[in-house]
Coordinates of C-alpha atoms in Angstrom, one line a residue:
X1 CA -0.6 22.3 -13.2
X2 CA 1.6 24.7 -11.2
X3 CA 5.8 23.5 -10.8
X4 CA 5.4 23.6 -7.5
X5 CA 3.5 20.4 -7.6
X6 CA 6.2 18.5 -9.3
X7 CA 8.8 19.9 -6.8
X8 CA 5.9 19.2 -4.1
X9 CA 5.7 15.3 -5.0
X10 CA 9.7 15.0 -5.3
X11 CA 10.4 16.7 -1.9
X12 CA 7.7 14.6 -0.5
X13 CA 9.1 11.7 -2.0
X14 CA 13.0 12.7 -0.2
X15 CA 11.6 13.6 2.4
X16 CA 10.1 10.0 3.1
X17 CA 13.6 8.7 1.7
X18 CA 15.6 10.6 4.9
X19 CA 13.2 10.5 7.7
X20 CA 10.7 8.0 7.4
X21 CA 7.2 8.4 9.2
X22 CA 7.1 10.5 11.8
X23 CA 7.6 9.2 14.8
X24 CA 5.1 10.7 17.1
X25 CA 1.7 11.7 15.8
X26 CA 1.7 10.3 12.3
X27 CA -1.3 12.0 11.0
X28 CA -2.5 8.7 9.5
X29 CA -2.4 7.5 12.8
X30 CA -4.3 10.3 14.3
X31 CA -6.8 9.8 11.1
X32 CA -7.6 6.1 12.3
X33 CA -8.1 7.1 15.4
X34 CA -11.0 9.7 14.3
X35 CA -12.3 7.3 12.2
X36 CA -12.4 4.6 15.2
X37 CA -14.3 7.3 17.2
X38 CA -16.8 8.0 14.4
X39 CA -17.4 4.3 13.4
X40 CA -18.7 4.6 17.4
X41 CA -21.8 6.4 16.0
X42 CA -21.8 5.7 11.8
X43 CA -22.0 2.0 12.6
X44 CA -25.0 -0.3 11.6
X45 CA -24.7 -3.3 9.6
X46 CA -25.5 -2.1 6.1
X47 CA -23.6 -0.6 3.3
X48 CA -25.5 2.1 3.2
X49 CA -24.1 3.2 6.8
X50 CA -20.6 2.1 5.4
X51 CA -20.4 4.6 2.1
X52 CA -21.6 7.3 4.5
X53 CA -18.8 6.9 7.3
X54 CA -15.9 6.7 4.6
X55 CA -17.8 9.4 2.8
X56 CA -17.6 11.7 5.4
X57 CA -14.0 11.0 6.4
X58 CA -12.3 11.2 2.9
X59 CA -14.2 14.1 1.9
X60 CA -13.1 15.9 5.4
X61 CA -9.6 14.9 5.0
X62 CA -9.9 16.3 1.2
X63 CA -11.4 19.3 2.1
X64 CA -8.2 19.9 4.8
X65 CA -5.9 19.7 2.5
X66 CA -7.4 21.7 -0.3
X67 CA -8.0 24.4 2.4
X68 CA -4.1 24.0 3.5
X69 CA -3.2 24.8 -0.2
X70 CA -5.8 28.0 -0.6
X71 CA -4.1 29.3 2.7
X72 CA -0.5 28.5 1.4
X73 CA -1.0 29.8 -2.2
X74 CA -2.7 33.1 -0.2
X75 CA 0.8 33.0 2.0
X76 CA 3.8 33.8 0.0
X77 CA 6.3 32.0 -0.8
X78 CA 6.2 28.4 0.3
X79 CA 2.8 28.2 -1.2
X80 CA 0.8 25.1 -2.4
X81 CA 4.2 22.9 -3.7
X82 CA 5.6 23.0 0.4
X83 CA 1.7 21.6 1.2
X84 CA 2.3 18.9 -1.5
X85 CA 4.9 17.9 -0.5
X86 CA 4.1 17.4 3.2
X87 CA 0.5 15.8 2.1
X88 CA 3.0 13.5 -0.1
X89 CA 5.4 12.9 2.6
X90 CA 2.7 11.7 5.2
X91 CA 0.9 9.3 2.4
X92 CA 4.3 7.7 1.7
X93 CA 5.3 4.4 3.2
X94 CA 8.3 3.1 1.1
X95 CA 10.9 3.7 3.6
X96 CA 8.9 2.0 6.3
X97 CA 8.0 -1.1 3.6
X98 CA 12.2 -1.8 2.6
X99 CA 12.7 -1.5 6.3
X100 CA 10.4 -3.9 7.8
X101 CA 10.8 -5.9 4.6
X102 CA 14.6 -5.9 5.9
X103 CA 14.0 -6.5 9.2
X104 CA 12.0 -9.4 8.9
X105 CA 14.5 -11.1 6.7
X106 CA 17.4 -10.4 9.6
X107 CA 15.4 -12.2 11.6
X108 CA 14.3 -15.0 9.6
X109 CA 18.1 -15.9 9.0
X110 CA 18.5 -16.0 12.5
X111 CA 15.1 -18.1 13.3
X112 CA 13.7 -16.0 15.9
X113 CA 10.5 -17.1 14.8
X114 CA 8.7 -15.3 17.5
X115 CA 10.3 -12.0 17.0
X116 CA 9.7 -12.7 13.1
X117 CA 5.3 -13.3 14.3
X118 CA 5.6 -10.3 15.9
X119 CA 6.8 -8.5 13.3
X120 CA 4.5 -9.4 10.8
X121 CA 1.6 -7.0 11.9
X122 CA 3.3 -4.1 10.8
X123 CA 2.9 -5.9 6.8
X124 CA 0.0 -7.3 6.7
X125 CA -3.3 -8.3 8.6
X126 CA -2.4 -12.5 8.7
X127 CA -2.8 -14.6 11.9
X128 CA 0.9 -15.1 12.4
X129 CA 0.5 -17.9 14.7
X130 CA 0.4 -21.0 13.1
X131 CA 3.5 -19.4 10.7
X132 CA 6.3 -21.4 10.2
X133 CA 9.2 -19.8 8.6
X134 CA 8.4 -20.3 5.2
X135 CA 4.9 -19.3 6.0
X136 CA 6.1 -16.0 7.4
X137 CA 8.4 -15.6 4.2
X138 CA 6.0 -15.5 1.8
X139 CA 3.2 -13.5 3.8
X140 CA 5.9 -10.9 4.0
X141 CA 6.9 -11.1 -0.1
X142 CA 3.1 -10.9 -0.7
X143 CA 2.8 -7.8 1.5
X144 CA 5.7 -6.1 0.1
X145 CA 4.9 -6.5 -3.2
X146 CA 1.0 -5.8 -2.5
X147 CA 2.2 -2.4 -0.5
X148 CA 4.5 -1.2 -3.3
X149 CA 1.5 -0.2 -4.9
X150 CA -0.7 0.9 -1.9
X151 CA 2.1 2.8 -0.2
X152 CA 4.6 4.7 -2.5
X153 CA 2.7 4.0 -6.7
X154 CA -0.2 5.0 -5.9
X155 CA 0.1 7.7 -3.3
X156 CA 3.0 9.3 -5.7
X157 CA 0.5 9.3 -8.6
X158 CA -2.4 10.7 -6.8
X159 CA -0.1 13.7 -5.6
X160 CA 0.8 14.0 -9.2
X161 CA -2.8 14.2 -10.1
X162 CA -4.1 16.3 -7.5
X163 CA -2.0 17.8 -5.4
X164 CA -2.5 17.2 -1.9
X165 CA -6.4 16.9 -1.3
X166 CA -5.9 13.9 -4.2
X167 CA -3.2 12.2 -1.9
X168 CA -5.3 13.1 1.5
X169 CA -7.7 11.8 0.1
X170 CA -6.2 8.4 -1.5
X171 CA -4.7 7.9 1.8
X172 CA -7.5 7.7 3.5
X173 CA -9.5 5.5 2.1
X174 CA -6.1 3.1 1.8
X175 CA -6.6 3.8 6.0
X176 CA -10.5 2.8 6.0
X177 CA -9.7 0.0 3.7
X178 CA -7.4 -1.6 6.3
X179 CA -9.5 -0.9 9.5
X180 CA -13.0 -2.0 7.9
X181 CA -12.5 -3.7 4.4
X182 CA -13.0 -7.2 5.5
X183 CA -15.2 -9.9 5.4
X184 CA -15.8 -10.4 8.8
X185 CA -19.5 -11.0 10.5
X186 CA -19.0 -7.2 11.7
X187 CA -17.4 -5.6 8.2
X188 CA -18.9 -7.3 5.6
X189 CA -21.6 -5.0 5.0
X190 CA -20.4 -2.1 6.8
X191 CA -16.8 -2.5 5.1
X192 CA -17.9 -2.3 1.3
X193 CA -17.8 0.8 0.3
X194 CA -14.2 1.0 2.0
X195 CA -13.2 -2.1 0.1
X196 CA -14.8 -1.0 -3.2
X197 CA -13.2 2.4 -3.2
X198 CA -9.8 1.2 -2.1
X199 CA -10.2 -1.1 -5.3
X200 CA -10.8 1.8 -7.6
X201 CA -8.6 4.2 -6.6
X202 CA -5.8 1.7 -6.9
X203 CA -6.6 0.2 -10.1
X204 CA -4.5 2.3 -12.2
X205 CA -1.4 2.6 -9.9
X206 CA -1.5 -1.4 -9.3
X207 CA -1.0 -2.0 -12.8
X208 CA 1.7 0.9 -13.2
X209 CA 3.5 -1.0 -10.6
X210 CA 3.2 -4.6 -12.0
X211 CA 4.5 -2.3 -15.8
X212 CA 7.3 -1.3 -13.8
X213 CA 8.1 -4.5 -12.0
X214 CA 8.6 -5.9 -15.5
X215 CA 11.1 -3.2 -16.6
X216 CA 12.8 -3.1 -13.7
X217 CA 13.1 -6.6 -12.8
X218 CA 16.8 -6.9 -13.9
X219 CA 17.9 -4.7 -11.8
X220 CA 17.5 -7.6 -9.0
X221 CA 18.3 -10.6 -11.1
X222 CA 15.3 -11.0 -12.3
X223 CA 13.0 -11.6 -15.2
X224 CA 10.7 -9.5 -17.2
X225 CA 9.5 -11.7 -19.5
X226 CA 8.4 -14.3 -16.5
X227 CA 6.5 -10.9 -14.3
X228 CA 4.8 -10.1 -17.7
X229 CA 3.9 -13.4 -18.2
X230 CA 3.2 -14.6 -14.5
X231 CA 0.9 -10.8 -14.3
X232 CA -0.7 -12.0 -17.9
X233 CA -1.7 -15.8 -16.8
X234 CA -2.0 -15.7 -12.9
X235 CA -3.7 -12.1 -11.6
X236 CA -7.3 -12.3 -12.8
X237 CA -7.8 -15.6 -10.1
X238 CA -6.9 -13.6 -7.4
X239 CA -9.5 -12.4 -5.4
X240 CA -8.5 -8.6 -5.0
X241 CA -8.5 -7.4 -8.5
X242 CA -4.9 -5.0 -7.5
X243 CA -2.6 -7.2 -5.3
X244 CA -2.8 -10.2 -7.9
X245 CA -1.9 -8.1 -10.6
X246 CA 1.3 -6.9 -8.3
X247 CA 1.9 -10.3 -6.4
X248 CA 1.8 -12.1 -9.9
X249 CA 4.7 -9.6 -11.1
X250 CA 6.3 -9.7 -8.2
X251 CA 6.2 -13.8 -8.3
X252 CA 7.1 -13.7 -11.7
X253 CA 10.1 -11.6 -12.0
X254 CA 11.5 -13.3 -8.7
X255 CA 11.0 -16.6 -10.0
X256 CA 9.1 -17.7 -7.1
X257 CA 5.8 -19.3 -6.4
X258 CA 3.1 -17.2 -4.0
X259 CA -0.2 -17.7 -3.5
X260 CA -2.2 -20.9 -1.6
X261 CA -3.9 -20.9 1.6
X262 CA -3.8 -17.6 3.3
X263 CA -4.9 -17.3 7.0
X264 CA -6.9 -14.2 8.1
X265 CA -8.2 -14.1 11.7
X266 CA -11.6 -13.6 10.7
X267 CA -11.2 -16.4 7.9
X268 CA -9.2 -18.7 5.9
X269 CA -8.7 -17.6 1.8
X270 CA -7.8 -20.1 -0.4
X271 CA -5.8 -18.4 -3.0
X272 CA -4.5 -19.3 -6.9
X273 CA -1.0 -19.9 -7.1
X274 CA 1.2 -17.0 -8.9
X275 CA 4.4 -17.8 -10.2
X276 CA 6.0 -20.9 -11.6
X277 CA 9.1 -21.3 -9.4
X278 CA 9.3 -22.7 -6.0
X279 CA 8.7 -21.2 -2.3
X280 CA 10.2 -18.2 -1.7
X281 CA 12.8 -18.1 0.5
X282 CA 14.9 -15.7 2.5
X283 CA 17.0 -14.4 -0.2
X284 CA 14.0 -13.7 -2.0
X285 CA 12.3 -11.7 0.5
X286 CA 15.8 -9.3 0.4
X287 CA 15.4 -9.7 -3.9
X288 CA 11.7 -8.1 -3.2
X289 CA 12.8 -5.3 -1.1
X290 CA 15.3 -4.7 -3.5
X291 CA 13.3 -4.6 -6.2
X292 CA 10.4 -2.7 -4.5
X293 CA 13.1 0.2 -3.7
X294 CA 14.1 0.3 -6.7
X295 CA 10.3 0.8 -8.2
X296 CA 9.5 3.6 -6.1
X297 CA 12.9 5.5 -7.2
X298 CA 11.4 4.9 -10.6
X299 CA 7.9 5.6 -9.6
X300 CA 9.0 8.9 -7.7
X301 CA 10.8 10.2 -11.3
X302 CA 7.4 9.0 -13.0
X303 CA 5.2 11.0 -10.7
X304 CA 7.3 14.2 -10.8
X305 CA 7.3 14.2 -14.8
X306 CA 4.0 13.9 -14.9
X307 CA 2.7 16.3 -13.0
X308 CA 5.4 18.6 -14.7
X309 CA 3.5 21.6 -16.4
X310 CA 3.3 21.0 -20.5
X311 CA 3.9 23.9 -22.5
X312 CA 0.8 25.1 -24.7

């Protein structure tokens, strides 16, 4: 592994720090758009037909960005880091998490609960409308501890395992995961192979995340030995095998209790409780942000030492 691709993931990581997503033509959003079009004519209703439409889209965006890197490292002097770094920078999502995450506290506080069910699309894929304030508090909590992991660990991790086709790549089949990895009457089948990559490729950086939930905890008032213990007991009943391990954390170190009937629009899930404290509240949404910002500072250092060249 090169130094460039340590400088690559760190730049990425700033440069998601100071400007966010892009605000016109986020590649990811120009991604789900392909993928829409192709689902047009990959679609039947078996898995079969799934694994070959998120085959064909993560191995194209892989390809693109193992091409950018040849023609970079052929290119002078930018080369293959500047190419990591914006792969990284387009994965990323942090900024955009703390911020909602914010935002939907503000206005929480203030009980605009319609502006607050508007909102919530931009976490999560709940049914907002039958959300009362504390129902809207803890979807959000949930989603910003679940997308801690999905949108700054693991993205950072696959950029410091792979460079930028890694990243592309993880990114994309986060994406397909979100569009088609339900179990609705049109996804179940169709969606599996999104849903059962999505689960691999996170498995590792979901637990990094609920390991650095625990040490950071006290940063944000909270408690390690209760994430470590909440991540121990509660994660295996959940029914994604990466968000309970996160949520648990999450729930644990807050002191707060998540979990219990969750409403989808294509169904209802009736979830284990995580945690041993009460509902979360308002102040705990801001404790989560907190704590989630401070994660991916540590996560960011984490992925640039490791993809950091050893010496022989």
């Amino acid at each position: 592994m090169r130094p460039t691709r340590s400088a690559g993931v760190l730049a990425g990581y700033l440069a998601d720090v100071v400007l966010g997503d892009p605000k016109r033509g986020h590649p990811v959003a120009l991604f789900g758009r392909a993928a829409a079009r192709l689902e047009r004519v990959t679609y039947r209703d078996s898995r079969i037909a799934g694994a070959v439409h998120v085959g064909l889209l993560v191995a194209g965006v892989g390809a693109l960005g193992a091409a950018a890197g040849r023609t970079a490292d052929r290119g002078g002097r930018a080369g293959p880091g500047a190419v990591t770094a914006a792969a990284t920078w387009v994965a990323l999502g942090g900024t955009s998490l703390t911020r909602t995450g914010l935002h939907m506290a503000r206005l929480l506080e203030r009980g605009d609960i319609d502006a607050a069910r508007r909102l919530l699309p931009s976490l999560c894929g709940r049914d907002p409308a039958a959300l009362d304030r504390a129902g809207l508090t803890r979807a959000a909590l949930e989603s910003v501890a679940e997308n801690t992991s999905d949108a700054q660990v693991a993205p950072l991790l696959w950029a410091a395992a792979g460079g930028a086709p890694a990243v592309l790549a993880y990114r994309g089949v986060n994406t397909l995961d979100s569009m088609i990895g339900y179990r609705s009457p049109r996804y179940a089948r169709f969606g599996w192979a999104a849903a059962r990559l999505d689960d691999a490729v996170n498995y590792v950086a979901a637990r990094a995340t609920a390991a650095l939930v625990v040490i950071c905890a006290p940063l944000v008032g909270g408690s390690p030995p209760g994430a470590a213990r909440a991540w121990r007991r509660d994660a295996a009943a959940h029914p994604s095998p990466n968000a309970g391990v996160v949520e648990a954390a999450f729930a644990g170190a807050l002191g707060v209790r998540l979990g219990g009937p969750t409403r989808y629009r294509h169904e209802l899930e009736l979830r284990p409780t995580l945690g041993d404290g009460g509902p979360p509240g308002v102040a705990d949404l801001r404790r989560a942000v907190a704590l989630s910002a401070v994660v991916q500072v540590v996560a960011a250092l984490l992925a640039g030492g490791l993809s950091y060249p050893r010496r022989p």
